[in-house]
Short mmCIF file of C-alpha atoms and ligand atoms in Angstrom, two decimals:
data_model
loop_
_atom_site.label_atom_id
_atom_site.label_comp_id
_atom_site.label_asym_id
_atom_site.label_seq_id
_atom_site.Cartn_x
_atom_site.Cartn_y
_atom_site.Cartn_z
CA MET A 1420 1.95 28.29 19.73
CA ALA A 1421 3.22 25.10 18.16
CA THR A 1422 5.64 22.94 20.14
CA GLU A 1423 8.53 21.49 18.19
CA PHE A 1424 9.08 17.79 18.50
CA ARG A 1425 12.69 16.83 17.66
CA LEU A 1426 14.46 13.50 17.43
CA PRO A 1427 15.45 12.64 21.00
CA GLU A 1428 18.60 10.75 21.98
CA LEU A 1429 17.38 7.17 21.67
CA ALA A 1430 20.33 5.64 23.41
CA GLU A 1431 23.85 6.48 24.43
CA GLY A 1432 26.02 6.90 21.36
CA VAL A 1433 23.13 6.74 18.91
CA THR A 1434 23.33 10.02 16.97
CA SER A 1435 21.03 9.39 14.07
CA ALA A 1436 18.07 7.36 12.97
CA THR A 1437 16.12 6.66 9.81
CA VAL A 1438 12.42 7.38 9.68
CA THR A 1439 10.67 4.16 8.72
CA SER A 1440 7.13 5.26 9.29
CA LEU A 1441 5.21 8.37 10.27
CA LEU A 1442 2.44 7.21 12.57
CA VAL A 1443 0.44 10.43 12.45
CA ALA A 1444 -0.60 12.98 9.82
CA ALA A 1445 -0.98 16.71 9.93
CA GLY A 1446 -4.29 17.54 11.62
CA ASP A 1447 -4.32 14.41 13.78
CA THR A 1448 -5.08 14.76 17.46
CA ILE A 1449 -2.50 13.06 19.58
CA GLU A 1450 -2.07 12.45 23.28
CA ALA A 1451 1.15 12.89 25.27
CA GLY A 1452 3.02 9.63 25.13
CA GLN A 1453 1.53 8.51 21.84
CA ALA A 1454 3.98 7.07 19.40
CA VAL A 1455 4.20 9.44 16.43
CA VAL A 1456 7.13 8.18 14.43
CA GLU A 1457 8.91 4.90 13.94
CA VAL A 1458 12.64 5.03 13.42
CA GLU A 1459 15.44 2.51 12.91
CA THR A 1460 19.00 2.86 14.05
CA ASP A 1461 21.72 0.37 13.21
CA LYS A 1462 20.86 -1.38 16.46
CA ALA A 1463 17.09 -1.63 16.58
CA ALA A 1464 13.77 -0.12 15.66
CA ALA A 1465 11.87 2.10 18.03
CA GLU A 1466 8.52 3.91 18.13
CA VAL A 1467 9.15 7.39 19.44
CA PRO A 1468 6.41 9.01 21.53
CA SER A 1469 5.55 12.68 21.58
CA PRO A 1470 6.04 14.22 24.99
CA VAL A 1471 3.06 16.54 24.46
CA GLY A 1472 -0.51 16.15 23.24
CA GLY A 1473 -2.52 18.37 20.88
CA THR A 1474 -3.05 18.64 17.16
CA VAL A 1475 -0.26 17.86 14.77
CA ALA A 1476 0.32 21.25 13.12
CA SER A 1477 2.89 20.24 10.58
CA ILE A 1478 5.30 17.38 9.75
CA GLN A 1479 8.80 18.16 8.63
CA ALA A 1480 10.29 14.66 8.35
CA LYS A 1481 9.31 12.09 5.79
CA GLU A 1482 9.74 8.37 5.57
CA GLY A 1483 13.26 7.44 4.52
CA ASP A 1484 14.84 10.59 5.99
CA THR A 1485 17.92 10.04 8.13
CA LEU A 1486 17.67 12.45 11.03
CA ASN A 1487 20.29 13.51 13.51
CA VAL A 1488 19.39 13.83 17.18
CA GLY A 1489 17.75 17.25 17.54
CA ASP A 1490 16.34 17.40 14.01
CA LEU A 1491 12.75 18.60 13.72
CA ILE A 1492 10.16 15.86 13.15
CA LEU A 1493 6.85 17.65 13.62
CA GLU A 1494 5.08 20.48 15.37
CA VAL A 1495 2.22 20.07 17.81
CA ASP A 1496 -0.33 22.72 18.51
CA GLU A 1497 -1.03 22.04 22.18
CA ALA A 1498 -3.86 24.58 22.38
CA ALA A 1499 -5.63 23.59 19.19
CA ALA A 1500 -8.99 21.93 19.36
CA PRO A 1501 -9.24 18.43 17.85
CA ALA A 1502 -9.52 18.81 14.10
CA ALA A 1503 -11.44 15.64 13.50
CA GLN A 1504 -13.47 13.01 15.32
CA PRO A 1505 -11.16 10.34 16.63
CA GLU A 1506 -11.39 7.16 14.66
CA PRO A 1507 -13.27 4.47 16.62
CA GLU A 1508 -10.69 1.95 15.63
CA PRO A 1509 -9.56 -0.66 18.21
CA GLU A 1510 -6.11 0.59 18.97
CA PRO A 1511 -4.31 0.04 22.30
CA ALA A 1512 -4.77 3.08 24.54
CA PRO A 1513 -1.68 5.23 24.58
CA PRO A 1514 0.09 5.64 27.89
CA LYS A 1515 -0.59 8.94 29.71
CA LYS A 1516 3.08 9.68 30.25
CA ALA A 1517 5.70 9.69 27.56
CA PRO A 1518 7.66 6.45 28.05
CA PRO A 1519 11.24 6.20 26.91
CA PRO A 1520 11.54 4.89 23.39
CA LYS A 1521 11.78 1.13 23.48
CA ALA A 1522 13.74 -0.87 20.98
CA ARG A 1523 11.93 -3.59 19.26
CA ALA A 1524 12.68 -6.01 16.58
CA LYS A 1525 11.42 -5.16 13.18
CA PRO A 1526 8.34 -7.14 12.43
CA GLU A 1527 8.68 -6.48 8.73
CA LYS A 1528 8.79 -9.60 6.77
CA PRO A 1529 7.03 -8.28 3.67
CA THR A 1530 5.52 -10.94 1.54
CA PRO A 1531 8.07 -11.29 -1.22
CA LYS A 1532 6.72 -9.99 -4.44
CA LYS A 1533 7.18 -12.15 -7.49
CA ARG A 1534 9.50 -10.55 -9.99
CA PRO A 1535 7.68 -9.69 -13.16
CA ALA A 1536 8.51 -11.96 -16.01
CA ALA A 1537 10.69 -10.30 -18.64
CA LYS A 1538 8.75 -9.07 -21.63
CA PRO A 1539 10.32 -8.45 -25.02
CA GLU A 1540 8.48 -5.16 -25.36
CA VAL A 1541 10.18 -2.38 -23.42
CA LYS A 1542 7.75 0.13 -21.98
CA ALA A 1543 7.89 2.58 -19.16
CA PRO A 1544 6.56 0.91 -16.02
CA ALA A 1545 3.14 1.98 -14.95
CA THR A 1546 3.67 3.70 -11.61
CA LYS A 1547 1.11 5.01 -9.23
CA PRO A 1548 1.39 8.65 -8.24
CA ALA A 1549 2.97 8.71 -4.79
CA ALA A 1550 1.06 10.87 -2.36
CA LYS A 1551 3.00 12.68 0.33
CA SER A 1552 3.50 10.40 3.31
CA THR A 1553 2.11 12.99 5.67
CA SER A 1554 -1.23 13.21 3.82
CA VAL A 1555 -2.50 9.78 4.79
CA ALA A 1556 -4.19 9.12 8.09
CA ALA A 1557 -3.87 5.59 9.42
CA ALA A 1558 -3.33 3.77 12.64
CA PRO A 1559 0.16 2.42 13.43
CA SER A 1560 -1.11 -1.15 13.13
CA VAL A 1561 -2.48 -0.39 9.67
CA ARG A 1562 0.82 1.21 8.61
CA ARG A 1563 2.67 -1.78 9.92
CA LEU A 1564 0.41 -4.13 8.00
CA ALA A 1565 0.99 -2.11 4.84
CA ARG A 1566 4.73 -2.44 5.25
CA GLU A 1567 4.41 -6.17 5.90
CA LEU A 1568 2.37 -6.61 2.73
CA GLY A 1569 4.66 -4.38 0.71
CA VAL A 1570 1.90 -1.78 0.11
CA ASP A 1571 2.74 1.93 -0.17
CA ILE A 1572 0.11 3.27 2.20
CA ASN A 1573 0.24 6.66 0.56
CA THR A 1574 -1.34 5.27 -2.56
CA VAL A 1575 -4.24 3.56 -0.72
CA GLU A 1576 -7.64 5.14 -0.81
CA GLY A 1577 -9.04 5.15 2.72
CA SER A 1578 -12.61 4.12 3.46
CA GLY A 1579 -12.60 5.42 7.08
CA ALA A 1580 -13.84 8.76 8.37
CA GLY A 1581 -12.09 11.62 6.61
CA GLY A 1582 -10.37 9.19 4.19
CA ARG A 1583 -8.56 7.36 7.01
CA VAL A 1584 -6.97 4.18 5.73
CA LEU A 1585 -8.27 1.02 7.45
CA GLU A 1586 -6.99 -2.54 7.53
CA PRO A 1587 -9.38 -3.84 4.80
CA ASP A 1588 -8.22 -1.00 2.50
CA VAL A 1589 -4.64 -2.16 2.83
CA ARG A 1590 -5.52 -5.81 2.26
CA ALA A 1591 -7.57 -4.89 -0.78
CA ALA A 1592 -4.61 -2.83 -2.12
CA ALA A 1593 -2.27 -5.76 -1.52
CA ASN A 1594 -4.55 -8.10 -3.45
CA ALA A 1595 -4.87 -5.54 -6.26
CA ASP A 1596 -1.10 -5.16 -6.39
CA ALA A 1597 -0.65 -8.91 -6.59
CA ALA A 1598 -3.15 -9.10 -9.43
CA GLU A 1599 -1.38 -6.25 -11.21
CA VAL A 1600 2.09 -7.75 -11.13
CA PRO A 1601 1.91 -9.82 -14.30
CA ALA A 1602 0.72 -6.79 -16.23
CA GLU A 1603 3.75 -4.73 -15.27
CA THR A 1604 6.69 -4.48 -17.64
CA VAL A 1605 10.41 -4.06 -17.00
CA THR A 1606 12.41 -1.27 -18.48
CA ALA A 1607 15.34 -3.47 -19.59
CA PRO A 1608 15.99 -7.10 -20.22
CA ASP A 1609 17.18 -8.77 -17.03
CA ASP A 1610 18.85 -12.17 -17.13
CA THR A 1611 17.93 -12.94 -13.56
CA ALA A 1612 14.24 -12.43 -14.27
CA VAL A 1613 14.04 -15.77 -16.02
CA GLU A 1614 13.97 -17.42 -12.62
CA ALA A 1615 10.23 -16.96 -12.32
CA SER A 1616 10.04 -18.65 -8.94
CA GLU A 1617 12.32 -16.26 -7.11
CA GLY A 1618 10.98 -13.75 -4.61
CA ARG A 1619 12.45 -10.48 -3.33
CA GLU A 1620 12.02 -8.31 -0.34
CA ALA A 1621 13.69 -5.09 0.68
CA MET A 1622 16.14 -5.41 3.52
CA SER A 1623 15.16 -3.60 6.70
CA THR A 1624 17.75 -1.13 7.95
CA ILE A 1625 18.71 -3.58 10.74
CA ARG A 1626 19.19 -6.45 8.28
CA ARG A 1627 21.18 -4.30 5.95
CA ARG A 1628 23.39 -3.02 8.78
CA THR A 1629 23.77 -6.55 10.12
CA ALA A 1630 24.73 -7.72 6.66
CA GLU A 1631 27.25 -4.90 6.28
CA ARG A 1632 28.74 -5.54 9.68
CA LEU A 1633 29.01 -9.25 9.15
CA THR A 1634 30.56 -8.72 5.69
CA GLU A 1635 33.01 -6.31 7.21
CA ALA A 1636 33.74 -8.73 10.06
CA TRP A 1637 34.21 -11.54 7.56
CA GLN A 1638 36.52 -9.47 5.36
CA THR A 1639 38.60 -7.75 8.06
CA ILE A 1640 38.83 -10.29 10.81
CA PRO A 1641 41.09 -13.26 10.21
CA HIS A 1642 38.81 -15.86 11.77
CA VAL A 1643 39.80 -19.15 13.27
CA THR A 1644 37.28 -21.54 14.85
CA ASN A 1645 38.42 -24.06 17.38
CA PHE A 1646 36.23 -26.98 18.49
CA ASP A 1647 36.03 -28.88 21.73
CA LYS A 1648 33.59 -30.89 23.77
CA ALA A 1649 32.67 -30.67 27.44
CA ASP A 1650 31.48 -33.72 29.38
CA ILE A 1651 28.43 -32.28 31.13
CA THR A 1652 27.02 -35.60 32.51
CA ASP A 1653 27.53 -34.60 36.16
CA PHE A 1654 26.81 -30.94 35.52
CA GLU A 1655 23.39 -31.84 34.07
CA LYS A 1656 22.47 -33.81 37.21
CA LEU A 1657 23.42 -30.83 39.37
CA ARG A 1658 21.57 -28.42 37.07
CA LYS A 1659 18.39 -30.43 37.36
CA ARG A 1660 18.72 -30.66 41.15
CA ALA A 1661 19.27 -26.92 41.61
CA GLY A 1662 16.64 -25.85 39.00
CA ASP A 1663 13.82 -25.39 41.48
CA GLN A 1664 15.91 -23.09 43.69
CA VAL A 1665 16.67 -20.82 40.74
CA ALA A 1666 13.04 -21.01 39.54
CA ALA A 1667 11.93 -19.75 42.94
CA ALA A 1668 14.09 -16.68 42.37
CA GLY A 1669 12.44 -16.09 38.95
CA GLY A 1670 15.07 -17.54 36.68
CA LYS A 1671 15.83 -20.68 34.66
CA LEU A 1672 19.01 -22.57 35.35
CA THR A 1673 20.17 -23.21 31.83
CA VAL A 1674 23.42 -24.22 30.12
CA THR A 1675 23.58 -20.73 28.65
CA ALA A 1676 23.36 -19.03 32.01
CA VAL A 1677 26.11 -21.22 33.49
CA LEU A 1678 28.24 -20.48 30.41
CA VAL A 1679 27.88 -16.72 31.04
CA LYS A 1680 29.60 -17.21 34.44
CA VAL A 1681 32.17 -19.66 33.10
CA ILE A 1682 33.02 -17.29 30.25
CA CYS A 1683 33.66 -14.46 32.73
CA ALA A 1684 36.21 -16.58 34.55
CA ALA A 1685 37.80 -17.64 31.22
CA LEU A 1686 38.01 -14.02 30.07
CA LYS A 1687 39.71 -13.06 33.29
CA LYS A 1688 42.27 -15.81 32.79
CA TYR A 1689 42.76 -14.95 29.10
CA PRO A 1690 42.35 -11.15 28.88
CA GLN A 1691 43.30 -11.11 25.19
CA VAL A 1692 39.87 -12.66 24.52
CA ASN A 1693 38.05 -9.77 26.27
CA ALA A 1694 39.57 -7.19 23.99
CA SER A 1695 39.26 -5.29 20.72
CA VAL A 1696 41.81 -4.50 17.98
CA ASP A 1697 42.71 -0.92 17.10
CA MET A 1698 44.61 -1.30 13.85
CA GLU A 1699 45.00 2.50 13.39
CA GLN A 1700 46.97 2.75 16.61
CA GLY A 1701 48.42 -0.71 16.25
CA GLU A 1702 47.02 -1.61 19.69
CA VAL A 1703 45.04 -4.37 21.37
CA VAL A 1704 42.58 -2.74 23.79
CA TYR A 1705 41.88 -4.81 26.86
CA LYS A 1706 38.43 -4.43 28.48
CA ASP A 1707 38.15 -4.51 32.23
CA GLU A 1708 34.41 -5.06 32.20
CA TYR A 1709 32.60 -8.27 31.38
CA HIS A 1710 29.41 -7.65 29.42
CA ILE A 1711 28.27 -10.89 27.86
CA GLY A 1712 25.96 -10.78 24.85
CA VAL A 1713 23.65 -13.77 24.39
CA ALA A 1714 22.20 -14.39 20.91
CA ALA A 1715 18.46 -14.83 21.17
CA ASP A 1716 16.37 -16.33 18.42
CA THR A 1717 13.01 -14.53 18.23
CA GLU A 1718 10.21 -14.64 15.69
CA HIS A 1719 11.24 -11.10 14.79
CA GLY A 1720 14.81 -12.00 14.09
CA LEU A 1721 18.12 -12.38 15.87
CA LEU A 1722 18.70 -10.10 18.83
CA VAL A 1723 21.72 -10.01 21.14
CA PRO A 1724 20.83 -8.70 24.61
CA VAL A 1725 23.76 -8.14 26.94
CA VAL A 1726 24.17 -9.36 30.54
CA ARG A 1727 26.07 -6.42 31.94
CA ASN A 1728 28.83 -6.85 34.52
CA ALA A 1729 28.10 -10.56 34.52
CA ASP A 1730 31.17 -11.22 36.65
CA HIS A 1731 29.57 -9.29 39.51
CA LEU A 1732 26.37 -11.35 39.42
CA THR A 1733 25.73 -14.65 41.17
CA LEU A 1734 24.72 -17.53 38.96
CA THR A 1735 21.16 -17.16 40.18
CA GLN A 1736 21.20 -13.48 39.27
CA VAL A 1737 22.48 -14.31 35.83
CA CYS A 1738 19.69 -16.79 35.37
CA VAL A 1739 17.10 -14.24 36.43
CA GLU A 1740 18.61 -11.58 34.16
CA LEU A 1741 18.91 -13.90 31.21
CA THR A 1742 15.35 -15.08 31.63
CA ARG A 1743 14.22 -11.42 31.71
CA LEU A 1744 16.32 -10.41 28.67
CA ALA A 1745 15.23 -13.45 26.59
CA GLU A 1746 11.59 -12.68 27.36
CA ALA A 1747 12.09 -8.97 26.57
CA ALA A 1748 13.71 -9.97 23.29
CA ARG A 1749 10.84 -12.24 22.34
CA THR A 1750 8.20 -9.63 23.23
CA ARG A 1751 10.10 -6.80 21.56
CA LYS A 1752 10.60 -4.92 24.82
CA LEU A 1753 14.42 -4.67 24.80
CA ALA A 1754 15.77 -1.18 25.20
CA ILE A 1755 18.55 -0.24 22.76
CA GLU A 1756 21.01 0.08 25.65
CA GLU A 1757 20.27 -3.56 26.59
CA MET A 1758 21.85 -4.67 23.29
CA GLN A 1759 24.95 -2.46 23.46
CA GLY A 1760 28.39 -2.72 24.89
CA GLY A 1761 28.94 -6.49 24.83
CA THR A 1762 32.55 -7.58 25.18
CA PHE A 1763 31.98 -11.24 24.24
CA THR A 1764 29.08 -13.14 22.73
CA ILE A 1765 27.60 -16.59 23.36
CA SER A 1766 25.42 -18.19 20.67
CA ASN A 1767 23.70 -21.36 21.87
CA LEU A 1768 21.89 -23.19 19.07
CA GLY A 1769 21.73 -26.40 21.12
CA GLY A 1770 18.05 -25.97 21.95
CA ILE A 1771 17.41 -26.27 18.18
CA GLY A 1772 19.98 -28.91 17.24
CA GLY A 1773 23.17 -29.28 15.25
CA THR A 1774 26.50 -30.88 15.87
CA GLY A 1775 28.63 -27.78 15.38
CA PHE A 1776 28.85 -24.42 13.63
CA THR A 1777 31.34 -21.60 13.10
CA PRO A 1778 29.98 -18.34 14.54
CA ILE A 1779 31.15 -15.00 13.17
CA VAL A 1780 32.90 -12.64 15.55
CA ASN A 1781 30.87 -9.56 16.35
CA PRO A 1782 33.30 -6.59 16.16
CA PRO A 1783 34.70 -4.81 18.05
CA GLN A 1784 34.70 -8.01 20.05
CA VAL A 1785 37.40 -10.55 19.26
CA ALA A 1786 35.67 -13.85 20.09
CA ILE A 1787 32.37 -15.65 20.16
CA LEU A 1788 31.36 -19.00 21.65
CA GLY A 1789 29.08 -21.21 19.62
CA VAL A 1790 27.28 -23.98 21.52
CA SER A 1791 25.52 -26.92 19.80
CA ARG A 1792 23.29 -29.68 21.08
CA ALA A 1793 24.46 -31.87 23.92
CA ARG A 1794 24.17 -35.57 23.17
CA VAL A 1795 24.83 -38.82 24.96
CA GLU A 1796 27.87 -40.40 23.34
CA PRO A 1797 30.05 -43.40 24.03
CA VAL A 1798 33.26 -42.11 25.63
CA TYR A 1799 36.24 -44.41 26.04
CA THR A 1800 37.47 -44.10 29.63
CA ASP A 1801 39.61 -46.50 31.69
CA GLY A 1802 39.45 -49.28 29.11
CA ARG A 1803 35.76 -49.17 28.35
CA PHE A 1804 33.03 -47.13 26.74
CA GLU A 1805 30.74 -45.08 28.97
CA PRO A 1806 27.60 -43.19 27.96
CA ARG A 1807 28.41 -39.51 28.64
CA THR A 1808 26.55 -36.31 27.81
CA MET A 1809 28.82 -34.24 25.64
CA LEU A 1810 28.33 -30.59 24.82
CA PRO A 1811 29.93 -29.38 21.52
CA LEU A 1812 31.67 -26.00 21.82
CA ALA A 1813 33.16 -23.80 19.09
CA LEU A 1814 35.23 -20.71 19.75
CA SER A 1815 35.63 -18.33 16.77
CA TYR A 1816 38.27 -15.69 17.42
CA ASP A 1817 40.10 -12.83 15.76
CA HIS A 1818 43.56 -14.18 15.08
CA ARG A 1819 45.03 -10.71 15.26
CA ALA A 1820 44.29 -10.59 19.00
CA VAL A 1821 44.23 -14.25 19.96
CA ASP A 1822 46.86 -16.84 19.18
CA GLY A 1823 45.66 -20.35 18.27
CA ALA A 1824 47.20 -21.89 21.36
CA ASP A 1825 45.44 -19.35 23.58
CA GLY A 1826 42.14 -19.96 21.80
CA ALA A 1827 42.53 -23.68 22.41
CA ARG A 1828 43.45 -23.10 26.04
CA PHE A 1829 40.50 -20.76 26.52
CA LEU A 1830 38.10 -23.33 25.17
CA ARG A 1831 39.60 -26.14 27.17
CA PHE A 1832 39.23 -24.02 30.31
CA VAL A 1833 35.55 -23.52 29.52
CA ALA A 1834 35.07 -27.30 28.99
CA GLU A 1835 36.93 -28.23 32.15
CA ALA A 1836 35.03 -25.64 34.22
CA LEU A 1837 31.80 -27.24 33.13
CA GLU A 1838 33.20 -30.67 33.98
CA GLN A 1839 34.72 -29.66 37.31
CA PRO A 1840 33.21 -26.37 38.57
CA LEU A 1841 35.70 -26.39 41.45
CA ILE A 1842 38.20 -24.99 38.94
CA LEU A 1843 36.29 -21.71 38.95
CA MET A 1844 36.94 -21.28 42.69
CA LEU A 1845 40.64 -21.66 42.11
CA GLU A 1846 40.52 -18.68 39.72
CA GLU A 1847 38.66 -16.29 42.06
N1 CAO B 3013 22.11 -28.79 24.19
C1 CAO B 3013 21.01 -29.48 24.54
N2 CAO B 3013 19.88 -28.88 24.99
C2 CAO B 3013 19.91 -27.50 25.15
C3 CAO B 3013 21.06 -26.76 24.84
C4 CAO B 3013 22.18 -27.47 24.35
N3 CAO B 3013 23.30 -26.81 24.01
N4 CAO B 3013 20.78 -25.47 25.02
C5 CAO B 3013 19.56 -25.43 25.46
N5 CAO B 3013 19.03 -26.65 25.54
C6 CAO B 3013 17.71 -27.00 25.96
C7 CAO B 3013 17.41 -26.47 27.37
O1 CAO B 3013 17.90 -27.33 28.35
C8 CAO B 3013 15.91 -26.38 27.35
O2 CAO B 3013 15.35 -27.66 27.59
P1 CAO B 3013 14.27 -27.83 28.76
O3 CAO B 3013 13.16 -26.91 28.36
O4 CAO B 3013 13.97 -29.28 28.70
O5 CAO B 3013 14.96 -27.41 30.00
C9 CAO B 3013 15.62 -26.02 25.90
O6 CAO B 3013 16.75 -26.42 25.13
C10 CAO B 3013 15.38 -24.55 25.65
O7 CAO B 3013 16.38 -23.77 26.27
P2 CAO B 3013 16.09 -22.29 26.63
O8 CAO B 3013 15.90 -21.52 25.37
O9 CAO B 3013 14.97 -22.20 27.58
O10 CAO B 3013 17.28 -21.76 27.46
P3 CAO B 3013 18.80 -21.37 27.08
O11 CAO B 3013 19.23 -20.45 28.16
O12 CAO B 3013 19.62 -22.57 26.85
O13 CAO B 3013 18.73 -20.47 25.77
C11 CAO B 3013 18.54 -18.56 24.44
C12 CAO B 3013 18.32 -19.15 25.79
C13 CAO B 3013 18.07 -17.13 24.43
C14 CAO B 3013 20.06 -18.56 24.13
C15 CAO B 3013 17.83 -19.43 23.44
O14 CAO B 3013 16.47 -19.45 23.67
C16 CAO B 3013 18.04 -18.99 21.98
O15 CAO B 3013 17.38 -18.06 21.52
N6 CAO B 3013 18.96 -19.69 21.24
C17 CAO B 3013 19.21 -19.36 19.80
C18 CAO B 3013 20.42 -18.44 19.66
C19 CAO B 3013 20.68 -18.10 18.20
O16 CAO B 3013 19.80 -17.82 17.41
N7 CAO B 3013 21.98 -18.12 17.81
C20 CAO B 3013 22.35 -17.89 16.46
C21 CAO B 3013 23.12 -16.58 16.44
S1 CAO B 3013 24.19 -16.51 15.05
O17 CAO B 3013 23.20 -16.39 13.79
#
């Protein structure tokens, strides 16, 4: 009897997901724990493993479908004998037990296809017949490659056993597509097509959702950004001295980690910054938990893992947790839950450079701290210039919840706490 495999709950509060890739085809033999479908939620992408092994009896979902938790994806015949010889393709061995779905950043950066140049003659575009997505057998890495190269895998003729699509097939199809592009025609004149050098790529679900959320944030939140600088000359000396101690615990004592702790103290002093705005009820909602999101730049895109209950952690614990989260973000091992529930965000671009920037508030949060590169500057003190290491800080906030004076006080508190950490003890 076939066992139904339905969309599991990927994370708390995630009720639906879009199928971006079916990783198996009907007739495939799968093992328990093998990833069978790739989905995207508005938070992240995840490969979802089947809890049972057997032969894929049928596939109900197709790429592009938006499924609710509990919707049927495929059926597995646990008793059925393998229908085909397994492909001797070098794929990582699937785990024996079904692991929880892990979030990962989308690797898709499809090579932008050149727009076809406008032709005066209007003809119907030559389209390839699209095969059903479930009819093509291919390994996940091959499907991924196809997406990266902008190739519809269902149109590729496979040279592997039983017509299985292999990596060279996809590359050959990509080259053929590229060669075909100039021959294609457009159905209507398009003014923008005269820019022959432009390239286009489809937005991934995450990028589209991010774009929608940022647009919404930009349009609905009256943003103000306040700038300040912290003198971190003494702080930097202390940070270098204490670095080994934290390293022994498995963390890295960084400006960002210290800021996580400083921000917790600042949020406690200015609770209107650890809040959200409920316009329907006409209320400001104060949070009594301190979950600090930290923007992480990865080769797969921007991810914002969250240091949960950061106020309850020691600085060393924050360093260890941040080191772990940053590594998980870079290796695409972040769970969806690890990116949810932040009440405030820190974005430190100082490791890259820049003198300042205006970060966009990440709703339902009401504020975000932007950090730029610390530099040694001449600072006029007691009648003379001194070389001091100055850290540029920017606080963007939702003016509906935070008044300008409080935003300025909040940022000054952060700067002073970095300059004189004793201040933090006065607040505890
Ligand atoms: N000024 C000067 N140097 C800085 C700095 C700053 N503000 N912030 C970090 N650095 C230095 C660190 O001291 C470190 O130098 P050493 O290796 O010599 O110690 C180096 O830059 C790298 O720092 P790091 O990345 O190891 O540690 P971090 O905790 O400061 O940063 C993280 C962690 C995840 C925030 C960072 O790696 C990152 O991804 N930043 C980019 C965030 C981003 O993309 N924001 C944009 C979001 S909005 O689009």
